[in-house]
Amino acid sequence: NAGVMQNPRHLVRRRGQEARLRCSPMKGHSHVYWYRQLPEEGLKFMVYLQKENIIDESGMPKERFSAKFPKEGPSILRIQQVVRGDSAAYFCASSAADTQYFGPGTRLTVL
Amino acid sequence: AQRVTQPEKLLSVFKGAPVELKCNYSYSGSPELFWYVQYSRQRLQLLLRHISRESIKGFTADLNKGETSFHLKKPFAQEEDSAMYYCALSPISSGSARQLTFGSGTQLTVLP
């Protein structure tokens, strides 16, 4: 089992561009979580998805951010019109039940 | 709302010395507590959870509901224990939402 995969590992965008972050959960896992880590801080929950459903998006910013987990393919975290404050490490985790397994993260840098 | 506090950003101990990483939480309901560890250049991984009441790599942690703490302890630190440690909380509920609330982490360095 390859574990949770995230790509790209590093992403550079200019202000106003779009960022798409991908997460492939572990085989057999149907729950996906996205977290954001700002410098010098812990991970902050953003959204929890199951296949084709958003279960809890209480941690998502109200604008520019969206997430999906389609029936086929990876989960996508989409950030439109990025700003410098979006620069962070974005982690995805997946679970079959309770324990969450984390991916290596995507480090987004907004110039 | 829940909150997890790790008061020490950095902690250094000598090899063979005891180590304790502090974690305090606030949550009005019944929490489940975890310790996650991130070794250099590796992904975040679960170290232990209070429900399991197990010892992993010599580490233990006891949930103290009176003091709302979940400190991580090891009697004899090893150099390979050097890593970033995160304490995390999840509400115990029958619902499907299992988001984790993380502390800001403690960087442990074990000196030779």
Coordinates of N, CA and C in Angstrom, one line a residue:
Chain A
N1 N 0.9 -1.2 0.0 CA 0.0 0.0 0.0 C 0.9 1.2 0.0
A2 N 0.7 2.1 -1.0 CA 1.6 3.2 -1.2 C 1.4 4.3 -0.2
G3 N 0.3 4.3 0.5 CA 0.0 5.4 1.5 C -0.7 6.5 0.7
V4 N -1.0 7.5 1.5 CA -1.7 8.7 0.9 C -0.8 9.4 0.0
M5 N -1.2 9.7 -1.2 CA -0.3 10.4 -2.2 C -0.9 11.8 -2.4
Q6 N 0.0 12.8 -2.4 CA -0.4 14.2 -2.8 C 0.5 14.7 -3.9
N7 N -0.1 15.4 -4.8 CA 0.7 16.1 -5.8 C 0.1 17.4 -6.2
P8 N 0.9 18.4 -6.6 CA 2.4 18.3 -6.5 C 2.9 18.5 -5.1
R9 N 4.1 18.2 -4.9 CA 4.7 18.4 -3.6 C 5.0 19.9 -3.3
H10 N 5.3 20.6 -4.4 CA 5.6 22.0 -4.3 C 4.9 22.7 -5.5
L11 N 4.2 23.8 -5.1 CA 3.5 24.5 -6.2 C 3.7 26.0 -6.0
V12 N 4.1 26.7 -7.0 CA 4.3 28.1 -7.0 C 3.3 28.8 -7.9
R13 N 2.6 29.8 -7.3 CA 1.6 30.5 -8.1 C 1.8 32.0 -7.9
R14 N 1.4 32.8 -8.9 CA 1.4 34.3 -8.7 C 0.0 34.7 -8.2
R15 N 0.0 35.8 -7.5 CA -1.3 36.3 -7.0 C -2.3 36.3 -8.2
G16 N -3.5 35.9 -7.9 CA -4.6 35.9 -8.8 C -4.8 34.6 -9.6
Q17 N -3.8 33.7 -9.6 CA -3.9 32.5 -10.3 C -4.6 31.5 -9.5
E18 N -4.9 30.3 -10.1 CA -5.6 29.2 -9.4 C -4.6 28.1 -9.0
A19 N -4.9 27.5 -7.9 CA -4.1 26.4 -7.4 C -5.0 25.2 -7.3
R20 N -4.5 24.0 -7.8 CA -5.2 22.8 -7.6 C -4.3 21.8 -7.0
L21 N -4.8 21.3 -5.8 CA -4.0 20.3 -5.1 C -4.7 19.0 -5.1
R22 N -4.0 17.9 -5.3 CA -4.6 16.6 -5.5 C -4.2 15.6 -4.3
C23 N -5.1 14.8 -4.0 CA -4.9 13.8 -2.9 C -5.5 12.5 -3.3
S24 N -4.7 11.5 -3.3 CA -5.2 10.1 -3.6 C -5.1 9.3 -2.3
P25 N -6.3 8.9 -1.7 CA -6.3 8.3 -0.4 C -5.7 6.9 -0.5
M26 N -5.5 6.3 0.6 CA -5.0 4.9 0.7 C -6.1 4.0 0.1
K27 N -5.7 2.9 -0.4 CA -6.6 1.9 -1.0 C -7.6 1.5 0.1
G28 N -8.9 1.5 -0.3 CA -9.9 1.1 0.6 C -10.4 2.2 1.6
H29 N -9.8 3.4 1.5 CA -10.3 4.5 2.4 C -11.3 5.3 1.6
S30 N -12.4 5.6 2.3 CA -13.4 6.4 1.6 C -13.6 7.8 2.3
H31 N -12.8 8.1 3.3 CA -12.9 9.4 4.0 C -11.6 10.2 3.7
V32 N -11.8 11.4 3.4 CA -10.6 12.3 3.1 C -10.8 13.6 3.9
Y33 N -9.7 14.0 4.4 CA -9.6 15.3 5.2 C -8.6 16.2 4.6
W34 N -8.8 17.5 4.6 CA -7.8 18.4 4.2 C -7.5 19.3 5.4
Y35 N -6.2 19.6 5.6 CA -5.7 20.5 6.7 C -4.7 21.5 6.1
R36 N -4.6 22.6 6.7 CA -3.7 23.7 6.3 C -2.8 24.0 7.5
Q37 N -1.5 24.1 7.2 CA -0.5 24.5 8.2 C 0.2 25.8 7.8
L38 N 0.0 26.8 8.5 CA 0.7 28.1 8.3 C 2.0 28.0 9.1
P39 N 3.0 28.8 8.7 CA 4.3 28.8 9.4 C 4.2 28.9 10.9
E40 N 4.9 28.1 11.6 CA 4.9 28.2 13.1 C 3.6 27.8 13.8
E41 N 2.7 27.2 13.0 CA 1.4 26.8 13.6 C 1.2 25.3 13.4
G42 N 0.2 24.8 14.1 CA -0.2 23.4 13.9 C -1.2 23.3 12.7
L43 N -1.5 22.1 12.4 CA -2.4 21.9 11.3 C -3.8 22.3 11.7
K44 N -4.5 22.9 10.7 CA -5.9 23.4 11.0 C -6.8 22.7 10.0
F45 N -7.9 22.1 10.6 CA -8.8 21.4 9.8 C -9.5 22.3 8.8
M46 N -9.7 21.8 7.5 CA -10.4 22.6 6.5 C -11.7 21.9 6.1
V47 N -11.6 20.7 5.7 CA -12.8 20.0 5.1 C -12.7 18.5 5.2
Y48 N -13.9 17.9 5.4 CA -14.0 16.4 5.5 C -14.9 16.0 4.4
L49 N -14.5 15.0 3.6 CA -15.3 14.5 2.4 C -15.4 13.0 2.4
Q50 N -16.5 12.5 2.0 CA -16.6 11.1 1.5 C -16.9 11.2 0.0
K51 N -16.9 10.0 -0.6 CA -17.0 10.0 -2.0 C -18.3 10.8 -2.4
E52 N -18.0 11.8 -3.2 CA -19.1 12.6 -3.8 C -19.9 13.4 -2.8
N53 N -19.4 13.5 -1.6 CA -20.1 14.3 -0.6 C -19.2 15.1 0.3
I54 N -19.6 16.3 0.6 CA -18.9 17.1 1.6 C -19.6 16.9 2.9
I55 N -18.9 16.4 3.9 CA -19.5 16.1 5.2 C -19.4 17.3 6.1
D56 N -18.2 17.9 6.1 CA -18.0 19.0 7.1 C -17.0 19.9 6.5
E57 N -17.5 21.1 6.2 CA -16.6 22.1 5.6 C -16.4 23.3 6.5
S58 N -16.6 23.1 7.8 CA -16.6 24.2 8.7 C -15.3 25.0 8.8
G59 N -14.2 24.4 8.4 CA -12.9 25.0 8.4 C -12.5 25.7 7.1
M60 N -13.3 25.6 6.1 CA -13.0 26.2 4.8 C -13.3 27.7 4.8
P61 N -12.3 28.5 4.3 CA -12.7 29.9 4.0 C -13.9 30.0 3.2
K62 N -14.7 31.1 3.4 CA -16.0 31.2 2.7 C -15.8 31.4 1.2
E63 N -14.7 32.0 0.8 CA -14.6 32.4 -0.6 C -13.3 31.8 -1.1
R64 N -13.3 31.5 -2.4 CA -12.1 31.1 -3.2 C -11.7 29.7 -3.0
F65 N -12.1 29.0 -1.9 CA -11.7 27.7 -1.6 C -12.9 26.7 -1.9
S66 N -12.5 25.6 -2.5 CA -13.5 24.5 -2.7 C -12.8 23.2 -2.7
A67 N -13.6 22.1 -2.4 CA -13.0 20.8 -2.4 C -14.0 19.8 -3.0
K68 N -13.5 18.8 -3.6 CA -14.4 17.7 -4.0 C -13.7 16.4 -3.9
F69 N -14.4 15.3 -3.9 CA -13.9 13.9 -3.9 C -14.8 13.1 -4.8
P70 N -14.5 13.1 -6.1 CA -15.4 12.4 -7.0 C -15.4 10.9 -6.9
K71 N -16.4 10.3 -7.5 CA -16.5 8.9 -7.5 C -15.2 8.2 -8.0
E72 N -14.7 8.8 -9.0 CA -13.4 8.2 -9.6 C -12.4 9.3 -9.5
G73 N -11.2 8.9 -9.2 CA -10.1 9.9 -9.2 C -9.8 10.5 -7.8
P74 N -8.8 11.4 -7.7 CA -8.4 11.9 -6.4 C -9.3 13.0 -5.9
S75 N -9.1 13.3 -4.7 CA -9.7 14.5 -4.1 C -9.0 15.7 -4.6
I76 N -9.7 16.8 -4.8 CA -9.1 18.1 -5.3 C -9.4 19.2 -4.3
L77 N -8.4 19.9 -3.9 CA -8.6 21.2 -3.2 C -8.3 22.3 -4.2
R78 N -9.2 23.1 -4.4 CA -9.0 24.2 -5.4 C -9.1 25.6 -4.7
I79 N -8.1 26.4 -5.1 CA -8.0 27.7 -4.5 C -8.0 28.7 -5.7
Q80 N -9.0 29.5 -5.8 CA -9.1 30.4 -6.9 C -8.5 31.8 -6.5
Q81 N -7.9 32.5 -7.4 CA -7.4 33.8 -7.2 C -6.5 33.9 -5.9
V82 N -5.5 33.1 -5.9 CA -4.7 33.0 -4.7 C -4.1 34.3 -4.3
V83 N -3.9 34.5 -3.0 CA -3.3 35.6 -2.4 C -2.1 35.1 -1.6
R84 N -1.2 36.1 -1.2 CA 0.0 35.7 -0.4 C -0.3 34.9 0.8
G85 N -1.4 35.3 1.5 CA -1.8 34.6 2.7 C -2.2 33.2 2.6
D86 N -2.4 32.7 1.3 CA -2.7 31.3 1.1 C -1.4 30.4 1.1
S87 N -0.2 31.1 1.1 CA 1.0 30.3 1.2 C 1.0 29.5 2.5
A88 N 1.2 28.2 2.3 CA 1.1 27.3 3.5 C 1.4 25.9 3.0
A89 N 1.5 24.9 3.9 CA 1.5 23.5 3.6 C 0.1 23.0 3.7
Y90 N -0.3 22.3 2.7 CA -1.7 21.7 2.7 C -1.5 20.2 2.8
F91 N -2.1 19.6 3.9 CA -2.0 18.2 4.1 C -3.4 17.5 3.9
C92 N -3.3 16.3 3.3 CA -4.5 15.5 3.1 C -4.3 14.3 4.0
A93 N -5.4 13.8 4.6 CA -5.4 12.6 5.3 C -6.6 11.7 4.9
S94 N -6.4 10.4 5.0 CA -7.5 9.5 4.6 C -7.7 8.5 5.8
S95 N -8.9 8.0 5.8 CA -9.2 7.0 6.8 C -10.3 6.0 6.3
A96 N -10.2 4.8 6.9 CA -11.3 3.8 6.6 C -12.3 3.9 7.8
A97 N -11.8 4.2 9.0 CA -12.7 4.3 10.2 C -12.2 5.5 11.0
D98 N -11.5 5.3 12.1 CA -11.1 6.4 12.9 C -9.7 6.9 12.7
T99 N -8.7 6.1 12.4 CA -7.3 6.6 12.4 C -7.1 7.3 11.0
Q100 N -6.5 8.5 11.1 CA -6.2 9.2 9.9 C -4.8 9.0 9.5
Y101 N -4.5 8.8 8.2 CA -3.2 8.6 7.7 C -2.9 9.8 6.8
F102 N -1.8 10.4 7.0 CA -1.5 11.6 6.3 C -0.6 11.5 5.1
G103 N -0.8 12.3 4.1 CA 0.1 12.4 3.0 C 1.3 13.3 3.3
P104 N 2.2 13.4 2.3 CA 3.4 14.2 2.6 C 3.2 15.7 2.5
G105 N 2.0 16.1 2.0 CA 1.7 17.6 1.9 C 2.1 18.2 0.6
T106 N 1.5 19.3 0.3 CA 1.8 20.2 -0.8 C 2.2 21.5 -0.2
R107 N 3.3 22.0 -0.6 CA 3.7 23.4 -0.1 C 3.4 24.4 -1.2
L108 N 2.5 25.2 -0.9 CA 2.1 26.3 -1.8 C 2.7 27.6 -1.5
T109 N 3.4 28.1 -2.5 CA 4.0 29.5 -2.4 C 3.3 30.4 -3.3
V110 N 2.8 31.5 -2.8 CA 2.2 32.5 -3.7 C 3.2 33.7 -3.8
L111 N 3.5 34.0 -5.0 CA 4.5 35.2 -5.2 C 3.7 36.5 -5.3
Chain B
A1 N -16.1 25.0 21.3 CA -15.0 24.7 20.4 C -13.9 24.1 21.2
Q2 N -13.1 23.3 20.5 CA -12.0 22.6 21.1 C -10.7 23.3 20.9
R3 N -9.7 23.1 21.8 CA -8.4 23.8 21.7 C -7.4 22.9 22.3
V4 N -6.2 22.8 21.6 CA -5.1 22.0 22.1 C -3.9 22.9 22.3
T5 N -3.2 22.9 23.4 CA -2.1 23.7 23.7 C -0.9 22.9 24.0
Q6 N 0.2 23.2 23.3 CA 1.5 22.6 23.6 C 2.4 23.8 24.0
P7 N 2.7 23.9 25.2 CA 3.4 25.1 25.7 C 4.8 25.3 25.3
E8 N 5.5 24.2 24.9 CA 6.9 24.2 24.6 C 7.1 24.0 23.1
K9 N 7.6 25.1 22.4 CA 7.9 24.9 21.0 C 9.2 24.1 20.8
L10 N 10.1 24.2 21.7 CA 11.4 23.5 21.6 C 11.7 22.8 22.9
L11 N 12.2 21.6 22.8 CA 12.6 20.9 24.0 C 13.9 20.0 23.7
S12 N 14.9 20.2 24.5 CA 16.1 19.5 24.3 C 16.4 18.7 25.6
V13 N 16.8 17.4 25.4 CA 17.2 16.5 26.5 C 18.4 15.8 26.0
F14 N 19.1 15.2 27.0 CA 20.3 14.4 26.7 C 19.8 12.9 26.5
K15 N 20.5 12.2 25.7 CA 20.2 10.8 25.5 C 20.2 10.1 26.9
G16 N 19.2 9.2 27.1 CA 19.1 8.5 28.3 C 18.3 9.2 29.4
A17 N 18.0 10.5 29.2 CA 17.3 11.3 30.2 C 15.8 11.1 29.9
P18 N 15.0 11.3 31.0 CA 13.5 11.2 30.8 C 13.0 12.4 30.0
V19 N 12.0 12.2 29.3 CA 11.4 13.3 28.5 C 9.9 13.4 28.7
E20 N 9.4 14.6 28.8 CA 7.9 14.8 28.9 C 7.5 15.9 28.0
L21 N 6.6 15.6 27.1 CA 6.1 16.7 26.2 C 4.7 17.0 26.7
K22 N 4.5 18.3 26.9 CA 3.2 18.6 27.6 C 2.1 18.9 26.5
C23 N 0.9 18.6 26.9 CA -0.3 18.8 26.1 C -1.5 19.1 27.0
N24 N -2.1 20.2 26.8 CA -3.3 20.5 27.5 C -4.4 20.8 26.5
Y25 N -5.6 20.5 26.9 CA -6.7 20.6 25.9 C -7.9 21.3 26.6
S26 N -8.8 21.8 25.8 CA -10.1 22.3 26.3 C -11.2 21.8 25.4
Y27 N -12.2 21.2 25.9 CA -13.3 20.6 25.1 C -14.4 20.3 26.1
S28 N -15.6 20.7 25.8 CA -16.7 20.5 26.7 C -17.3 19.1 26.7
G29 N -17.0 18.3 25.7 CA -17.5 17.0 25.6 C -16.5 15.9 25.9
S30 N -16.6 14.7 25.4 CA -15.7 13.7 25.6 C -14.7 13.6 24.4
P31 N -13.4 13.8 24.7 CA -12.5 13.9 23.6 C -11.7 12.5 23.5
E32 N -11.2 12.4 22.3 CA -10.2 11.3 22.0 C -8.9 12.1 21.7
L33 N -7.8 11.7 22.4 CA -6.6 12.3 22.3 C -5.5 11.5 21.6
F34 N -4.7 12.1 20.8 CA -3.7 11.5 20.0 C -2.4 12.2 20.1
W35 N -1.3 11.4 19.9 CA 0.0 12.1 19.6 C 0.5 11.6 18.2
Y36 N 0.8 12.6 17.4 CA 1.4 12.4 16.1 C 2.8 12.8 16.1
V37 N 3.7 12.1 15.3 CA 5.1 12.5 15.2 C 5.5 12.7 13.8
Q38 N 6.4 13.6 13.5 CA 6.9 13.8 12.2 C 8.4 13.8 12.3
Y39 N 9.0 12.8 11.8 CA 10.5 12.7 11.7 C 10.9 13.5 10.5
S40 N 12.2 13.9 10.6 CA 12.8 14.7 9.5 C 12.5 14.1 8.1
R41 N 12.0 14.9 7.2 CA 11.7 14.5 5.8 C 10.7 13.3 5.7
Q42 N 9.9 13.1 6.7 CA 8.9 12.1 6.7 C 7.5 12.7 6.9
R43 N 6.5 11.9 6.6 CA 5.2 12.4 6.8 C 4.7 12.3 8.2
L44 N 3.7 13.0 8.6 CA 3.1 12.9 9.9 C 2.5 11.5 10.1
Q45 N 2.8 10.9 11.2 CA 2.3 9.6 11.5 C 1.8 9.5 12.9
L46 N 0.8 8.6 13.1 CA 0.2 8.4 14.4 C 1.2 7.7 15.3
L47 N 1.4 8.2 16.5 CA 2.3 7.6 17.5 C 1.5 6.8 18.5
L48 N 0.5 7.4 19.1 CA -0.4 6.7 20.0 C -1.7 7.4 20.2
R49 N -2.7 6.7 20.7 CA -4.0 7.3 21.0 C -4.4 6.8 22.4
H50 N -5.1 7.7 23.1 CA -5.3 7.3 24.5 C -6.3 6.1 24.7
I51 N -7.1 5.9 23.7 CA -8.1 4.8 23.8 C -7.3 3.5 23.8
S52 N -6.2 3.4 23.1 CA -5.5 2.1 22.9 C -4.7 1.8 24.2
R53 N -4.4 2.8 25.0 CA -3.6 2.6 26.2 C -2.4 1.7 26.0
E54 N -1.7 2.0 24.9 CA -0.5 1.2 24.6 C 0.8 2.0 24.6
S55 N 1.9 1.3 24.6 CA 3.2 2.0 24.6 C 3.8 1.8 23.2
I56 N 4.2 2.9 22.6 CA 4.8 2.8 21.2 C 6.2 3.4 21.3
K57 N 7.2 2.6 20.9 CA 8.6 3.1 20.9 C 9.0 3.6 22.3
G58 N 8.4 3.0 23.3 CA 8.7 3.4 24.7 C 7.9 4.6 25.2
F59 N 7.1 5.2 24.4 CA 6.3 6.4 24.8 C 5.0 5.9 25.4
T60 N 4.6 6.7 26.4 CA 3.2 6.5 26.9 C 2.6 7.8 27.1
A61 N 1.3 7.8 27.2 CA 0.5 9.1 27.5 C -0.7 8.7 28.2
D62 N -1.0 9.4 29.3 CA -2.2 9.1 30.1 C -3.1 10.3 30.0
L63 N -4.4 10.1 29.8 CA -5.4 11.2 29.7 C -5.8 11.5 31.2
N64 N -5.5 12.7 31.5 CA -5.9 13.2 32.9 C -7.1 14.2 32.7
K65 N -8.3 13.7 32.9 CA -9.5 14.6 32.6 C -9.6 15.7 33.7
G66 N -9.1 15.5 34.9 CA -9.1 16.5 35.9 C -8.3 17.7 35.5
E67 N -7.1 17.4 35.0 CA -6.2 18.5 34.6 C -6.3 18.8 33.1
T68 N -7.2 18.1 32.4 CA -7.3 18.2 30.9 C -5.9 18.2 30.3
S69 N -5.2 17.1 30.6 CA -3.9 17.0 30.0 C -3.7 15.6 29.4
F70 N -2.7 15.6 28.5 CA -2.4 14.3 27.8 C -0.9 14.4 27.5
H71 N -0.1 14.4 28.5 CA 1.4 14.6 28.3 C 2.0 13.3 27.8
L72 N 3.0 13.4 27.0 CA 3.7 12.3 26.4 C 5.0 12.1 27.1
K73 N 5.3 10.8 27.5 CA 6.4 10.6 28.4 C 7.2 9.4 27.8
K74 N 8.5 9.5 28.1 CA 9.4 8.4 27.8 C 10.5 8.4 28.9
P75 N 10.8 7.3 29.5 CA 11.8 7.3 30.6 C 13.2 7.5 30.2
F76 N 13.6 7.0 29.0 CA 15.0 7.1 28.5 C 14.9 7.5 27.0
A77 N 15.2 8.8 26.8 CA 15.2 9.3 25.4 C 16.3 8.7 24.6
Q78 N 16.0 8.5 23.3 CA 17.0 8.1 22.3 C 17.2 9.1 21.2
E79 N 18.4 9.1 20.6 CA 18.6 10.2 19.6 C 17.6 10.1 18.5
E80 N 17.2 8.9 18.2 CA 16.2 8.7 17.1 C 14.8 9.2 17.4
D81 N 14.6 9.6 18.7 CA 13.3 10.2 19.0 C 13.2 11.7 18.6
S82 N 14.3 12.3 18.2 CA 14.3 13.7 17.7 C 13.3 13.8 16.6
A83 N 12.4 14.7 16.8 CA 11.3 14.9 15.8 C 10.4 16.0 16.3
M84 N 9.4 16.3 15.4 CA 8.3 17.2 15.8 C 7.1 16.4 16.3
Y85 N 6.6 16.7 17.4 CA 5.5 16.0 18.0 C 4.3 16.9 18.1
Y86 N 3.2 16.4 17.7 CA 1.9 17.1 17.7 C 0.9 16.4 18.6
C87 N 0.2 17.1 19.5 CA -0.9 16.5 20.2 C -2.2 16.9 19.4
A88 N -3.1 16.0 19.4 CA -4.4 16.3 18.6 C -5.6 15.8 19.4
L89 N -6.7 16.4 19.1 CA -8.0 16.0 19.8 C -9.0 15.8 18.7
S90 N -9.9 14.8 19.0 CA -11.0 14.6 18.1 C -12.2 14.3 19.0
P91 N -13.4 14.9 18.7 CA -14.6 14.6 19.6 C -15.0 13.2 19.4
I92 N -15.4 12.6 20.5 CA -15.9 11.2 20.5 C -17.4 11.4 20.2
S93 N -17.9 10.9 19.1 CA -19.3 11.0 18.8 C -19.7 9.9 17.9
S94 N -21.0 9.7 17.8 CA -21.4 8.7 16.9 C -21.6 9.2 15.5
G95 N -21.4 10.4 15.3 CA -21.5 11.0 14.0 C -20.2 10.7 13.1
S96 N -20.2 11.1 11.9 CA -19.2 10.8 11.0 C -18.0 11.8 10.9
A97 N -18.3 13.0 11.5 CA -17.2 14.0 11.4 C -16.2 13.7 12.5
R98 N -14.9 13.5 12.0 CA -13.9 13.2 12.9 C -12.7 14.1 12.8
Q99 N -12.9 15.4 12.6 CA -11.8 16.3 12.4 C -10.9 16.3 13.6
L100 N -9.6 16.5 13.3 CA -8.6 16.6 14.4 C -8.3 18.1 14.6
T101 N -8.2 18.4 15.9 CA -7.7 19.7 16.3 C -6.3 19.5 16.8
F102 N -5.3 20.2 16.2 CA -3.9 20.0 16.5 C -3.3 21.1 17.4
G103 N -2.4 20.8 18.2 CA -1.6 21.8 18.9 C -0.5 22.3 17.9
S104 N 0.3 23.3 18.3 CA 1.2 23.9 17.4 C 2.5 23.1 17.3
G105 N 2.7 22.0 18.2 CA 3.8 21.2 18.0 C 5.0 21.5 18.9
T106 N 5.7 20.5 19.3 CA 7.0 20.6 20.1 C 8.1 19.9 19.3
Q107 N 9.1 20.6 19.0 CA 10.3 20.1 18.4 C 11.2 19.5 19.5
L108 N 11.3 18.2 19.5 CA 12.2 17.5 20.5 C 13.6 17.2 19.8
T109 N 14.6 17.6 20.5 CA 16.0 17.2 20.1 C 16.6 16.5 21.3
V110 N 17.1 15.3 20.9 CA 17.8 14.4 21.9 C 19.3 14.5 21.6
L111 N 20.0 15.1 22.5 CA 21.4 15.3 22.4 C 22.2 14.1 22.8
P112 N 23.3 13.8 22.0 CA 24.2 12.7 22.4 C 24.9 12.8 23.7

